[in-house]
Structures are given as C-alpha cells and as structure tokens.
Coordinates of C-alpha atoms in Angstrom, one line a residue:
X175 CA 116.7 51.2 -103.0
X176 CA 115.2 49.9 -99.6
X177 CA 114.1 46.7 -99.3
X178 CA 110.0 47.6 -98.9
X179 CA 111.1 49.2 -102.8
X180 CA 113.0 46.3 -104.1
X181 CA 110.2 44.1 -102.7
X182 CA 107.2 46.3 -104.2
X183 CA 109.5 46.6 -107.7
X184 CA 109.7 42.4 -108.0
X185 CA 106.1 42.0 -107.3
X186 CA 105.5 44.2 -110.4
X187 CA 108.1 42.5 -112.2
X188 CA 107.3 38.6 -111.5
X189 CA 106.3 36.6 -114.0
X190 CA 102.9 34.7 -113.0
X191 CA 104.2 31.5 -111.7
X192 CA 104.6 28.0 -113.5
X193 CA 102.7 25.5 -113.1
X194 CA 104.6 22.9 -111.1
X195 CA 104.0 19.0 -111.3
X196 CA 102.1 17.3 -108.6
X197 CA 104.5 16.3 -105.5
X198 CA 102.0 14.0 -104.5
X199 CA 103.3 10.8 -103.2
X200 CA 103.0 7.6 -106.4
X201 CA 100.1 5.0 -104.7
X202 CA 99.6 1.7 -106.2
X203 CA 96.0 1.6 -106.7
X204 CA 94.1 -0.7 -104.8
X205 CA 91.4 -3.2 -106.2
X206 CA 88.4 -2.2 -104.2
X207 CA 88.3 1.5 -102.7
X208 CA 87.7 1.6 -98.8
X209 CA 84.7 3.7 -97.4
X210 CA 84.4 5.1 -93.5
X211 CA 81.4 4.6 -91.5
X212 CA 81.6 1.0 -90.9
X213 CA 79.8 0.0 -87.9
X214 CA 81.3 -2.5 -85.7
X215 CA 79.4 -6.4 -85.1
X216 CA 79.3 -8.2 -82.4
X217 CA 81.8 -11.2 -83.0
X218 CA 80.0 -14.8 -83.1
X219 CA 80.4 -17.5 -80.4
X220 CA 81.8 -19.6 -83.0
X221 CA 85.2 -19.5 -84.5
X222 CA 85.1 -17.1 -87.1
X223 CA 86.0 -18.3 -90.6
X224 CA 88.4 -17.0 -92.9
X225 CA 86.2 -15.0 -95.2
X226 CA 84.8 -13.4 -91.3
X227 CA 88.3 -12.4 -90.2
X228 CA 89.1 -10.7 -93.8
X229 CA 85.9 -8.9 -93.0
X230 CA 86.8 -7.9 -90.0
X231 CA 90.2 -6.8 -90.1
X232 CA 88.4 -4.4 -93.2
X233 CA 85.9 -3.2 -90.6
X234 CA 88.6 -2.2 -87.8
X235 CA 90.9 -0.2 -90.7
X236 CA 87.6 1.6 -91.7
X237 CA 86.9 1.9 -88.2
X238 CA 90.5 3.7 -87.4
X239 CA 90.1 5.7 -90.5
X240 CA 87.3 7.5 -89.5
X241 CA 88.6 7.7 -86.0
X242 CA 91.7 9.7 -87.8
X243 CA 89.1 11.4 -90.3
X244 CA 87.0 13.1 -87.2
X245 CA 90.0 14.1 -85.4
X246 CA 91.7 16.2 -88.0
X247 CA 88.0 17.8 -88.6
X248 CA 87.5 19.0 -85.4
X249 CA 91.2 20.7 -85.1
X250 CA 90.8 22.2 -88.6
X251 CA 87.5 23.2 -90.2
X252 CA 88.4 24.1 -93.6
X253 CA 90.3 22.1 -96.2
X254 CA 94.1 23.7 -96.5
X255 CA 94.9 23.0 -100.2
X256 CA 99.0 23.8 -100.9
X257 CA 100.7 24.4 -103.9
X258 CA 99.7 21.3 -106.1
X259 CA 96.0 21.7 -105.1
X260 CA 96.0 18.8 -102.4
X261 CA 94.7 18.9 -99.2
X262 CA 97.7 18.8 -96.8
X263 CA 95.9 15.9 -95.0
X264 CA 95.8 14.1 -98.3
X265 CA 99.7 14.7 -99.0
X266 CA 100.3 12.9 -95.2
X267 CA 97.9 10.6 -95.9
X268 CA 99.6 9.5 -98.9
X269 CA 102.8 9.7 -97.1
X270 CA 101.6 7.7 -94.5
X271 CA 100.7 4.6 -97.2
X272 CA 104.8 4.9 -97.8
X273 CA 106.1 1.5 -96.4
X274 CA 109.1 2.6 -95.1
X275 CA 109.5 5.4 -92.2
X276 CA 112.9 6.4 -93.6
X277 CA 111.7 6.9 -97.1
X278 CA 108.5 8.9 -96.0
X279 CA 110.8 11.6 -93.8
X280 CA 113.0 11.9 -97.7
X281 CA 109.5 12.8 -99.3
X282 CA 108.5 15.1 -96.8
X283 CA 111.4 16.8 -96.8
X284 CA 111.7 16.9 -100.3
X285 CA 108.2 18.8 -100.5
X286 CA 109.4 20.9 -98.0
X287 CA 112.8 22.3 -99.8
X288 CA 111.2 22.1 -102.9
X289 CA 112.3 22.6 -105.9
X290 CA 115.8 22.2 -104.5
X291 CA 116.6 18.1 -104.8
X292 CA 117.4 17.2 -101.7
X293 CA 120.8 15.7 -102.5
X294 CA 122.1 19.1 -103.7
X295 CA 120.7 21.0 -100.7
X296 CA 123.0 18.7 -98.6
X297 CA 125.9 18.9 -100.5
X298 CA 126.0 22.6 -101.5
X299 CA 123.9 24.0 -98.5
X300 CA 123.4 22.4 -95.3
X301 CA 125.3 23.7 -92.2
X302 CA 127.3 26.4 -95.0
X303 CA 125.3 29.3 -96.4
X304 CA 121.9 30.8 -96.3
X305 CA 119.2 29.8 -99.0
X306 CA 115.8 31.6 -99.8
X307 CA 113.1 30.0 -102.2
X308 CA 110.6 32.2 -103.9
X309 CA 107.4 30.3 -105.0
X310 CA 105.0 32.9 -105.9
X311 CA 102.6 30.4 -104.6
X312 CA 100.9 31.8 -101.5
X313 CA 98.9 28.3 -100.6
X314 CA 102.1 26.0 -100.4
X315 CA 102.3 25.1 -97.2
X316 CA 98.7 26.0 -96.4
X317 CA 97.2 23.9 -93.7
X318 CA 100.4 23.3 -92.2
X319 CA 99.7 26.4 -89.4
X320 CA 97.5 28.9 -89.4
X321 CA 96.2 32.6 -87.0
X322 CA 92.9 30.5 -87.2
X323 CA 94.1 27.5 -85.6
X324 CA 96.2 29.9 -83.6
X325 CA 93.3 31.6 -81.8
X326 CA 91.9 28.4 -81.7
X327 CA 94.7 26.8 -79.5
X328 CA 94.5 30.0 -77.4
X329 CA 90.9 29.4 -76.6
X330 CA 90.2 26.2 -76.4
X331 CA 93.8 24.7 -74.9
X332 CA 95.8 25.5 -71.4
X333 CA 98.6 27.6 -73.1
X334 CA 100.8 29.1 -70.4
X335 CA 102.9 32.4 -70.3
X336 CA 106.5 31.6 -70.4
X337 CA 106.2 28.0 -70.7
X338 CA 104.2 27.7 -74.0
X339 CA 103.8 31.4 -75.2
X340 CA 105.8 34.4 -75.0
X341 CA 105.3 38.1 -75.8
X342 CA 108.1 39.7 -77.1
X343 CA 109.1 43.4 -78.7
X344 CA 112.4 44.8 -80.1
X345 CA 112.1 48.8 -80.3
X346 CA 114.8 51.8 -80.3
X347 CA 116.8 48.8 -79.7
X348 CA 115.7 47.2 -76.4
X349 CA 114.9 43.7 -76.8
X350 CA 112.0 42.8 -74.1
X351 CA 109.7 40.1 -72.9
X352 CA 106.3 40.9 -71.8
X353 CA 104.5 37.5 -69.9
X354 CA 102.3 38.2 -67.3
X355 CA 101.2 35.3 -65.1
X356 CA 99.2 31.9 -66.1
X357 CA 97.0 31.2 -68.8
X358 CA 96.9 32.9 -72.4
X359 CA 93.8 34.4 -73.7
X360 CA 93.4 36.2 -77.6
X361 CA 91.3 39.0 -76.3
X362 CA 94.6 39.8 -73.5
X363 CA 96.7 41.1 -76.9
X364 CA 94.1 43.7 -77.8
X365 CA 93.3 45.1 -74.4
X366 CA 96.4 45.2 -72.6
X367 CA 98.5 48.0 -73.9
X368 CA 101.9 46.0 -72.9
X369 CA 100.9 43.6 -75.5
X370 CA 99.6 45.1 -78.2
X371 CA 102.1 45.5 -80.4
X372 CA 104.2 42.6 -79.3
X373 CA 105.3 39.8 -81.1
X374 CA 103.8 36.2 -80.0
X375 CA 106.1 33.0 -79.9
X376 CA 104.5 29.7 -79.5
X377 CA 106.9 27.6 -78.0
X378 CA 106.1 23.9 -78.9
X379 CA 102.9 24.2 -81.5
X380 CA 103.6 20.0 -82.0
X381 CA 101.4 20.3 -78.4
X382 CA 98.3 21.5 -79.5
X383 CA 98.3 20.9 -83.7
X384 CA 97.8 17.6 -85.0
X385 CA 99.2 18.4 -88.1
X386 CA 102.4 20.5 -86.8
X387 CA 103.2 17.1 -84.5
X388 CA 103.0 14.8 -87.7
X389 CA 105.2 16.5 -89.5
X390 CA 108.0 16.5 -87.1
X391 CA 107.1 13.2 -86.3
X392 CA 108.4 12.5 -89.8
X393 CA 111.2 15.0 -90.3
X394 CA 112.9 13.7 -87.0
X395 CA 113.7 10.7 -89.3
X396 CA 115.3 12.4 -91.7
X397 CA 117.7 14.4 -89.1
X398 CA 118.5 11.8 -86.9
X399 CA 118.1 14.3 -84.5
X400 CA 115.3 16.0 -83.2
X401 CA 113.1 18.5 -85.0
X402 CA 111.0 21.1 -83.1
X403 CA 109.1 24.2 -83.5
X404 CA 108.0 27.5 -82.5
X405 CA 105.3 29.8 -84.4
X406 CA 105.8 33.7 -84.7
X407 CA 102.9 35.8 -85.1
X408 CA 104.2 39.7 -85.6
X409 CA 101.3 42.3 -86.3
X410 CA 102.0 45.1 -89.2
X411 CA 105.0 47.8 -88.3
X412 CA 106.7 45.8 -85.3
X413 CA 109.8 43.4 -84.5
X414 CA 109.9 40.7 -82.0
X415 CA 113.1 40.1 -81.4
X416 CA 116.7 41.4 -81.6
X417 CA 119.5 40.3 -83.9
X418 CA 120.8 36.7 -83.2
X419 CA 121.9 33.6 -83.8
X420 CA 120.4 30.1 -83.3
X421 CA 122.0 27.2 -82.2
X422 CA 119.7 25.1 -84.9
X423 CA 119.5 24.5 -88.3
X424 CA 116.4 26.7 -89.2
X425 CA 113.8 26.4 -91.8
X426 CA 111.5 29.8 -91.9
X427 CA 108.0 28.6 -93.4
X428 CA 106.4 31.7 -94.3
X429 CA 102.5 30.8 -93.8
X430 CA 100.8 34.1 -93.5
X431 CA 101.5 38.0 -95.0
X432 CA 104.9 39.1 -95.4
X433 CA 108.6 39.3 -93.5
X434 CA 111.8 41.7 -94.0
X435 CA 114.8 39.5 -93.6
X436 CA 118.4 40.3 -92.9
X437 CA 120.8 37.2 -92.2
X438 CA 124.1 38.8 -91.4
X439 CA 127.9 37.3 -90.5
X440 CA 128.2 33.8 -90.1
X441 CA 129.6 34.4 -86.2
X442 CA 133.1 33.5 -86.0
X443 CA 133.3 32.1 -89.5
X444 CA 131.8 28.4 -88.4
X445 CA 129.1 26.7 -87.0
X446 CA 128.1 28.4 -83.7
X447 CA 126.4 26.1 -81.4
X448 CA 126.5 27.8 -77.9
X449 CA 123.5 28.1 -75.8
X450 CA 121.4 30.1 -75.0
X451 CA 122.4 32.2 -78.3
X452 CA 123.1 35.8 -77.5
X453 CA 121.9 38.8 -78.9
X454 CA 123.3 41.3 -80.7
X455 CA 122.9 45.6 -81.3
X456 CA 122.6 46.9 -85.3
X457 CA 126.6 48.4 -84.5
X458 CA 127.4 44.7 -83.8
X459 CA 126.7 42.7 -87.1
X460 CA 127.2 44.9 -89.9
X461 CA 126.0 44.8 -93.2
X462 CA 123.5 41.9 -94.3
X463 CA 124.4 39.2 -96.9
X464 CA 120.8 39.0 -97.5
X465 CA 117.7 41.6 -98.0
X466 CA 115.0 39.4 -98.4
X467 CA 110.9 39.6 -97.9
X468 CA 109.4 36.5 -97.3
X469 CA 105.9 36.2 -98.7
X470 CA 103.0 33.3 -98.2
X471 CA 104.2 29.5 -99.5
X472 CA 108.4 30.9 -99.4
X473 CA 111.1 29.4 -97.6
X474 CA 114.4 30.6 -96.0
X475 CA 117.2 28.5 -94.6
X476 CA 119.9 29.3 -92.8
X477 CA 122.5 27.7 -90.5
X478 CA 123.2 27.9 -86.7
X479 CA 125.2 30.6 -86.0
X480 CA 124.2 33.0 -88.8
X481 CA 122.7 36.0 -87.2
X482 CA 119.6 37.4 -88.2
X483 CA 116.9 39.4 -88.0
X484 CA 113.3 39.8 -89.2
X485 CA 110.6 43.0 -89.3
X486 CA 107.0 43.4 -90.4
X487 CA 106.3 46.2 -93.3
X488 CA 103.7 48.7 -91.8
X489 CA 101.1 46.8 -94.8
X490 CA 100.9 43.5 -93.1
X491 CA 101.3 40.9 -90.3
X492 CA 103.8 37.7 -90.5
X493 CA 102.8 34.3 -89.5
X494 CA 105.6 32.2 -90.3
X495 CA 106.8 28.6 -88.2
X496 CA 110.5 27.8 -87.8
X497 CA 111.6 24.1 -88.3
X498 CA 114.5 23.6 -86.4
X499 CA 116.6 20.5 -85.9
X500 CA 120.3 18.9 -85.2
X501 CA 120.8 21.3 -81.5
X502 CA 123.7 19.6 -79.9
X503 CA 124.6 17.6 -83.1
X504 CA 128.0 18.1 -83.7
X505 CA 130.9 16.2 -83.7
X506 CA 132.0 18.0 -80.5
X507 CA 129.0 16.9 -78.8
X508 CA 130.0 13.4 -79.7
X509 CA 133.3 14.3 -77.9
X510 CA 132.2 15.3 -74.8
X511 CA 130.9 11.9 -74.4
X512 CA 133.7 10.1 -75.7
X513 CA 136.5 11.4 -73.9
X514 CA 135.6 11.3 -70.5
X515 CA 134.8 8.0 -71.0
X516 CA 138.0 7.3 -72.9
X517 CA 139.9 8.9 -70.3
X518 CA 138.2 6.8 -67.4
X519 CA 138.9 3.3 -69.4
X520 CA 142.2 4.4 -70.2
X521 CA 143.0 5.2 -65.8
X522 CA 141.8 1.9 -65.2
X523 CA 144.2 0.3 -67.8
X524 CA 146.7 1.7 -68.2
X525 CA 149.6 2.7 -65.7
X526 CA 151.0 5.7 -68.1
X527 CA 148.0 7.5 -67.5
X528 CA 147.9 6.8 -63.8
X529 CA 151.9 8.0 -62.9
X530 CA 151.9 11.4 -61.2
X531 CA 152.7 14.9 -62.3
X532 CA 156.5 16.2 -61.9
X533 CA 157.3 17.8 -58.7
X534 CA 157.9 21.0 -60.1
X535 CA 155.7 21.2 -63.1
X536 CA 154.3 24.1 -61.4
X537 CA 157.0 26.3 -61.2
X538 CA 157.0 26.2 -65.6
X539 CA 153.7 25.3 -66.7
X540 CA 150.4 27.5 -66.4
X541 CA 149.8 30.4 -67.9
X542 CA 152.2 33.3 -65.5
X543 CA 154.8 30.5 -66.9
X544 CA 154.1 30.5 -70.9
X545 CA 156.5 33.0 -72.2
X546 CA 159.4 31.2 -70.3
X547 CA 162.1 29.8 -72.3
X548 CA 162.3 26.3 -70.5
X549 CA 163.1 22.8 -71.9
X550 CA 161.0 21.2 -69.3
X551 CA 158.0 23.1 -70.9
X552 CA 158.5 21.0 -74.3
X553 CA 159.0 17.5 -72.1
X554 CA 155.7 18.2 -70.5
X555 CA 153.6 19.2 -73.6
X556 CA 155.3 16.3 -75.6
X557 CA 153.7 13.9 -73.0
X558 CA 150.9 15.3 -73.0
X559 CA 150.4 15.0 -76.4
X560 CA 151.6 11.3 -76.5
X561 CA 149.0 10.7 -73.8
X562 CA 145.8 12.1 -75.6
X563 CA 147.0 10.4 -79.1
X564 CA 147.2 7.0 -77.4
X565 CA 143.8 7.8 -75.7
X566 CA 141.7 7.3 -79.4
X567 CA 142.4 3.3 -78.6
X568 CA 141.1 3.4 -75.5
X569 CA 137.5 5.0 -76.6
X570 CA 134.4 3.5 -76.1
X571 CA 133.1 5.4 -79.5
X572 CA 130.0 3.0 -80.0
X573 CA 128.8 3.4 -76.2
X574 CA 128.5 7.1 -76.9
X575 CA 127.0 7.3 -79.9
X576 CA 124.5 4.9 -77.5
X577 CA 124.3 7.3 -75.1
X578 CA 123.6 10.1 -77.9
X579 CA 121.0 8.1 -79.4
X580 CA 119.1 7.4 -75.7
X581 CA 119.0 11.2 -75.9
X582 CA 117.4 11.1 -79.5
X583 CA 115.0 9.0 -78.5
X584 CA 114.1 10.9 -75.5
X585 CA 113.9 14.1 -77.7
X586 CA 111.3 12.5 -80.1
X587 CA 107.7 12.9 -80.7
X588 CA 105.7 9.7 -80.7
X589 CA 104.9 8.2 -84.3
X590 CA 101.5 9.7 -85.6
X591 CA 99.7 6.4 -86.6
X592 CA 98.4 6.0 -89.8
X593 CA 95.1 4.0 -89.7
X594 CA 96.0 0.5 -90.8
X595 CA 99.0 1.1 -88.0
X596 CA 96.1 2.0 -85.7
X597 CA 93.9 -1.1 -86.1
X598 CA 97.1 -3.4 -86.2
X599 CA 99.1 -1.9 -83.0
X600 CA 98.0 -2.3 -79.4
X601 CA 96.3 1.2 -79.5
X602 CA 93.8 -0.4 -82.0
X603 CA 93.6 -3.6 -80.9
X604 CA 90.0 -4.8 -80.1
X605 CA 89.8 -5.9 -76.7
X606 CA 87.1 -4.3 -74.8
X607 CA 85.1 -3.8 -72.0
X608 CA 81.0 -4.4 -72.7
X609 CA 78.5 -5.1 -71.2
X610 CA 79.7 -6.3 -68.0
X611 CA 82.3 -9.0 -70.0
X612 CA 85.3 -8.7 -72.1
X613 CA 85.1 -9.2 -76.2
X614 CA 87.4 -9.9 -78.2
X615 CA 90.3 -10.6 -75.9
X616 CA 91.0 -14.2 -77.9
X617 CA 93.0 -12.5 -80.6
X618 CA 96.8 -13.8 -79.4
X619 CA 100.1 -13.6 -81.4
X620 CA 101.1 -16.9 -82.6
X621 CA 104.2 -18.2 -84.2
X622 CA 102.6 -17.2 -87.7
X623 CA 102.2 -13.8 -86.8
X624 CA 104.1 -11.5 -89.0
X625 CA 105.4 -8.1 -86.9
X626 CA 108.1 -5.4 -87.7
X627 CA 109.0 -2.6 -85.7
X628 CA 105.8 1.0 -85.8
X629 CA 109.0 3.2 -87.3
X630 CA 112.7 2.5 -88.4
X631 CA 114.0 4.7 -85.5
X632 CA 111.7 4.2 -82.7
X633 CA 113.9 1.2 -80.3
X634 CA 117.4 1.2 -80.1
X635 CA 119.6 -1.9 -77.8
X636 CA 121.9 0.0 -75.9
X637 CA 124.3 -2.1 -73.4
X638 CA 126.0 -0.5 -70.0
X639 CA 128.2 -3.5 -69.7
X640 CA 126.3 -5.4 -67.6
X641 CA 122.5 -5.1 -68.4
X642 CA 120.6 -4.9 -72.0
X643 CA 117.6 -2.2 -71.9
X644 CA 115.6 -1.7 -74.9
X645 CA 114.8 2.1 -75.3
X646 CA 112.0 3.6 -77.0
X647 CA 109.6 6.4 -78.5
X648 CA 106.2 5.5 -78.9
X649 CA 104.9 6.3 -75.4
X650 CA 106.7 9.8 -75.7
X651 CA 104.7 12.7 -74.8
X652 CA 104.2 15.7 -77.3
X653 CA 105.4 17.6 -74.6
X654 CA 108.7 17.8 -74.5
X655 CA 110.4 15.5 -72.3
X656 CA 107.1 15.4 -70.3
X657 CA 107.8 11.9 -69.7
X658 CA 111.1 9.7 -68.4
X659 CA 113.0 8.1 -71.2
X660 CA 111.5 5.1 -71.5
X661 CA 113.2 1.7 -71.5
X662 CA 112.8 -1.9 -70.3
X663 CA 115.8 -4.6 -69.4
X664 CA 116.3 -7.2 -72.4
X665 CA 117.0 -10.6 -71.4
X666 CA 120.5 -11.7 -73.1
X667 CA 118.9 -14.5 -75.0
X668 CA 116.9 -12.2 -76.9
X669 CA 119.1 -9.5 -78.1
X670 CA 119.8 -11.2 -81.1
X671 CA 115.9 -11.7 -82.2
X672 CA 115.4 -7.7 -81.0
X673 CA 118.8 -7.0 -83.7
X674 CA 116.8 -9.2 -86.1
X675 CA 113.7 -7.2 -85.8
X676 CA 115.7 -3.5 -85.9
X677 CA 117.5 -4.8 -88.8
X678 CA 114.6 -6.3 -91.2
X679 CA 112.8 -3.3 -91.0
X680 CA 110.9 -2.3 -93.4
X681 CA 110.5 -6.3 -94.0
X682 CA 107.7 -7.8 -91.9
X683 CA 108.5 -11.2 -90.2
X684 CA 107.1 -13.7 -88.8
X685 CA 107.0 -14.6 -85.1
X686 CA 108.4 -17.7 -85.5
X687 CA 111.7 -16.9 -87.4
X688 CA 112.9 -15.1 -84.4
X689 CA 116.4 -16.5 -83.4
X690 CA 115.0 -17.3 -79.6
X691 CA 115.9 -20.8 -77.9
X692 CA 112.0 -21.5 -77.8
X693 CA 108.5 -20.6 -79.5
X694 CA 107.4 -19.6 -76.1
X695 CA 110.1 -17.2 -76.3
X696 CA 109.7 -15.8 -79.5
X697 CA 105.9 -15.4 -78.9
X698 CA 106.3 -14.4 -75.1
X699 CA 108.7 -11.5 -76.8
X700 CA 106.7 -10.6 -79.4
X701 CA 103.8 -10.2 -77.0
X702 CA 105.9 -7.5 -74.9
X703 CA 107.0 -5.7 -77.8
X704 CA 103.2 -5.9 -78.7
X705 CA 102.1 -4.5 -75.4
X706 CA 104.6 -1.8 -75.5
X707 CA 103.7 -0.6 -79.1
X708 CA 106.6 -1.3 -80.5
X709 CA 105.8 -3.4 -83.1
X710 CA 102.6 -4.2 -85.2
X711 CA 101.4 -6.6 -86.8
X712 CA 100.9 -7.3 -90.6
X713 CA 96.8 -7.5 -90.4
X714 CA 94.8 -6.9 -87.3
X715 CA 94.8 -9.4 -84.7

C-alpha cells in the first residue's frame, strides 16, 4: 500500500478526536482586573504620595500593555485559536505571568510535545529515535506561523534572496537552488517560470514574526543552547529538497495542508553533527524506518544525523516550520575547547610535555611505518598515552564551558518583554523629552529598590584570568549575530554582588543587600545593570 493509500485509509478510519484538557498555564487571580487605554497624566510639581505612585505604576503597566496589545494586531489580523481554543497570544500571555524564565521554557515546551510528558521525551527520545504525534487537531499550533503572515513579510519587509529566502527544487533527482538577485516579492513565484514550482525556505522567520521570535526566545531556555528557525512553504506535487541530514535536533510543526515523510538510517549509527550536512541520492539511504504524512496541528521529531526527506501529495501544499536547536552541542564540541587549552597549560607547566621527540621516531612511526613489527612503536604510543591521561589535570574545564556559554549568549534572541517587564525595565522607564524639558527623570534606584535579573540566562561572569566582563543578551539583535557579543568589564569588588544577583534569581532583592563595600556601590551597580537592561525592578520606578 503506498503511503498517499495508507494516509487516505487512516483518515477514513480515525476516530473523531478527544477532547483534550486545557494546557493553559494556572494564573492566580487577581483582585481587580486591569483594563488598556489608560491615558498618561502629567506628574505634579509636588512629591507624589503613596496612593499617586500606586496609581501610577498601574497606569504605565496598562500603558505597556496596550503598547504589546497593538503590536501583535498589526502583525496578525485574525485571532489564531490552537487546540484548546486559546488564542496563541493568550497562551504566551499567560506564560509570560510565569515568574520564573526557566519554568516558562518547561511549559512551552511541554505544549509543544504534547501529550508526550516532557520527562519521558528526554529519557526515551531525545538525541535516539524518531517520534511522530498525530493530533487530529488541525488548529494546534495555529497562530504560531501562517502563508498569510507569509505573504505579509514578503510585502511589507526587506526579505533578501539568499540571505533570508531561498527557492529550492528536488526533481528526477537533481537538487537545485533558484535565487535571483535582491529583494523577494509574492507575485515573482507565479510569474517567473524558474520559480513556480519551487519550494520556498525562510531562513530566520524570528526576523519578521513577533510571535515566531517569542517563542524561541523561550525555548532557548529550555536547550541551553540556541533555538532557530526556518519556514517551508512547498505547493501541491513538488519536493524542495533532497535526502539529508541535519546537524540539529529538529521539531517539524506541521501548520498548513499535508507532508509525505520518510526519515531513513540514522548515518553512521550515532549522532551526526558535521556541517554543512550533505545530501544524499534515493540508491544512497535505503529503505525508510518511517512512512508518515504530516497533517495540520502534527508533530515529527527526529535527531541530527537521521536522514530524511519530505514531498507534497498532488491534493495539497505544506506549510510547516522546523524548530531546531543544540548545533554544535556535543560533548566533542566541549572538547575542542578544552584541550587545546589543556594542552597549552600543561606546556607551560610541565617539563614532560615540553622534552623533544626521539631522533628517529620517524623512521617507525607514521602511517608507511604501521604494519612494522618494532618495539620502539609500543614505547612511543605508551607515552603518548601516559601524556594525554595526565593532561585531564591540567584542564581548564570551567573556562570552556565559559567560553561555550559566551557563544550561547551571542546565539540568543533578546527576551520578549512581557508588559509589567516593559514598564519596570529601562525600555519602559518614563523619562521623556516634552515640551522643551525633561519629565519624569527623578525616579532613581535607591537602596530599597528591589531588582533581579529580565531572564535566568540572560548575563553570565566569565573571567580570562586577568579581567571580569559581564556578558549579556538583551541588546541582541533578532538577526542573527547582527550585533557584537555584548559585554562590559566587572570591577573585582563586585563580582560577588553580580553572583548574588545570577544566583537569587527568580527571588527579587533589594538594592541594599548587595554584598558591595558601599551603598554607593550597590546603587551605582544596580544603576548600570539598570541602564543595560539587565535587570528590572519589582514595581516601576
């Protein structure tokens, strides 16, 4: 039976599907329910009273909320409801009211693989075997990505051949790519007879959706390790791409129609990680261990290095978006920092590593030389061996899991700010030009002040032996690595008050229980950390 069959067969057969409890994220209610629309007032010339500043730190949440509110509504006309008939916006909403950044990627991700618990898929699943999940539910992810907002980001943003968008089709076995020169335009794929056809790849959708970019924005947390994107739009009959393997974890989103997929071998019988991945011809992989078809709201998983392949039926188009993460994740990539570290340290001190070769090692070592029958052959390899056990005491292994992490952070999207994050950070805060003088530039952090760090993940201490920088995330660009890591120097005396702030998250605290020699120091750091928007505050300034 072909796989079009087997598909048309179980969508006869299915039963209609089961009504599912609500994944929705358990709120404590609030005593008094917040409205939008609340116009700002002109602060008085006299110092505002307590009840005023309660008021007003209401007014700039409101304020940021409708900010958020009129943002997504431009990018997306139409409420997306998914599976459990929320608005997707609502579900990250009430992800966003999480207190912790940590716990908010888990619930994501949870939603994401459901019904698979999270802990199983980890255990049983992750980095080993393929896994499909059939929901029956076509509006599940709905409002996550859509040919809508597609054409949308075609016409109204700068998307660029080759760097944000390619054109791709596999026939009679030829793999090709089909970019012309600069900008991306809808109409181009239905007059231009090299295109239509094709397959189009969006290349970093976290650019130009809102929505897309939170998401990631969240799952990065849950990786440790960045999570991109790319969006695959492949009209009725056609295939994009050849057989091949990734060198990411992928999770296929199915968003829009229907997709034949074929994971095959698992290449080389482990986690492949090499990049660029290669492609491959139909002779090459053999027969699939899987013959699935992805419909709307389903979700396929499989590991780097499986190879795979994915066709439209001639009935209907594919959108789907692939959530990748952990590229360059593996213990080997720790490695490659470690030991040439280890290997310098270990020159410097100690003399084993710094006498010289035999004379002669030549004449029995290399490979013309490895069938020989020699004793000296043994002597060498022994020392050798001797040399790289002793050289695990001699690794710096917490300097390159720092210099692993810098590249994390580099990777990262900035944090999506939730509105109360907004209207207590330094992208909310109040001060303003108006009217030819500045308003409401009094608001200062003061020893009462209670801060914590915008996300758990978003600063990290890292130490080159003589200096202390601070790196950090929030003034990433969407745009992959658009912008220079960014980092400042951290004065010795206060990398113990920066370890208290990583390590109290999600705990605010305040100001003044900062382990600095001085409360000009405390505040004076806080302020920095402020103005970098690393930290926020508890209420509004």
């Amino acid at each position: 039976m072909s796989a079009y069959s087997l598909y048309q067969t179980l969508s006869q057969e299915s039963p209609p599907p089961a009504k599912k409890p609500s994944l929705q994220v358990p709120v404590k209610k609030k005593k008094k329910q917040r409205e939008n629309g609340v116009a700002a007032t002109k602060p008085s010339s006299k110092s505002p009273t307590k009840v005023e500043r309660k008021k007003k730190r209401k007014q700039l949440i409101k304020s940021a909320q409708r900010e958020e509110n009129l943002k997504r509504d431009n990018e997306q006309e139409d409420p997306c409801v998914n599976g459990d008939g929320e608005v997707l916006d609502t579900l990250l909403a009430d992800l966003a009211r999480v207190n912790n950044s940590r716990e908010r990627a888990s619930k994501l991700f949870q939603w994401l693989i459901h019904p698979i618990p999270a802990k199983t898929f980890f255990r049983d699943t992750w980095e080993k075997k393929p896994i499909l999940v059939k929901r029956q539910n076509p509006d599940y992810y709905k409002g996550l990505f859509s040919t809508a907002e597609f054409d949308r980001i075609l016409r109204q943003d700068d998307v660029q051949y080759g760097v944000n968008l390619d054109v791709t089709s596999y026939t009679n076995g030829k793999r090709e790519t089909h970019n012309p020169p600069g900008r991306a335009l809808p109409a181009q794929f239905f007059l231009s007879p090299s295109q239509s056809g094709c397959s189009l790849r969006l290349l970093n959708p976290q650019a130009f959706s809102s929505t897309v970019w939170s998401v990631l924005s969240i799952l990065q947390e849950q990786f440790g390790s960045m999570a991109g994107a790319n969006v695959y739009l492949t009209p009725p009959g056609t295939q994009g791409f050849a057989p091949h393997y990734d060198d990411i974890e992928a999770f296929v989103v199915q968003l829009e129609g229907k997709k034949h997929w074929r994971p095959a071998v698992f290449f080389s019988h482990g986690l492949r990680c090499i990049s660029p991945p290669a492609n491959f011809s139909e002779a090459d992989i053999g027969k699939a261990i899987l013959d699935v078809v992805l419909e709307a709201g389903d979700l396929l998983y499989f590991p780097r290095g499986f190879i795979h392949q994915g066709d439209c039926f001639p009935d209907a188009h594919s959108l789907h978006i692939t959530i990748s993460s952990y590229q360059k994740n593996s213990w080997g990539d720790l490695l490659l920092k470690v030991v040439p570290a280890a290997l310098e340290v270990a020159m410097e001190e100690d003399v084993d590593y710094r006498q010289g070769l035999p004379l002669d090692y030549l004449t029995y070592m290399g490979v013309q030389n490895s069938d020989k029958d020699d004793p000296r052959r043994a002597k060498f390899l022994s020392r050798v061996e001797n040399l790289m056990k002793k050289l695990t005491s001699y690794a710096p292994v917490d300097a390159a899991v720092d210099q692993k992490a810098r590249d994390f952070l580099h990777d990262c999207l900035p944090p999506v700010l939730t509105p109360e994050e907004l209207a207590s950070s330094v992208q909310g805060a109040p001060a303003r030009w108006e009217n030819g003088e500045v308003l409401n530039a009094g608001a200062r952090i003061s020893s009462q002040t209670r801060v914590r760090l915008l996300r758990a993940g978003c600063a990290r201490l890292c130490s080159d032996g003589e200096m202390v920088h601070l790196y950090y995330t929030t003034d990433n660009s969407r745009v992959y690595h658009k912008e220079e890591l960014k980092s400042f120097e951290i004065k010795t005396e206060h990398t113990d008050a920066i370890e208290s702030l990583i390590h109290s998250y999600p705990k605010f605290v305040t100001v003044g229980s900062l382990p600095c020699d001085s409360a000009e120091d405390r505040i004076g750091l806080a302020e920095l950390l402020f103005e970098r928007g690393i930290i926020h505050t508890a209420e509004p300034l």
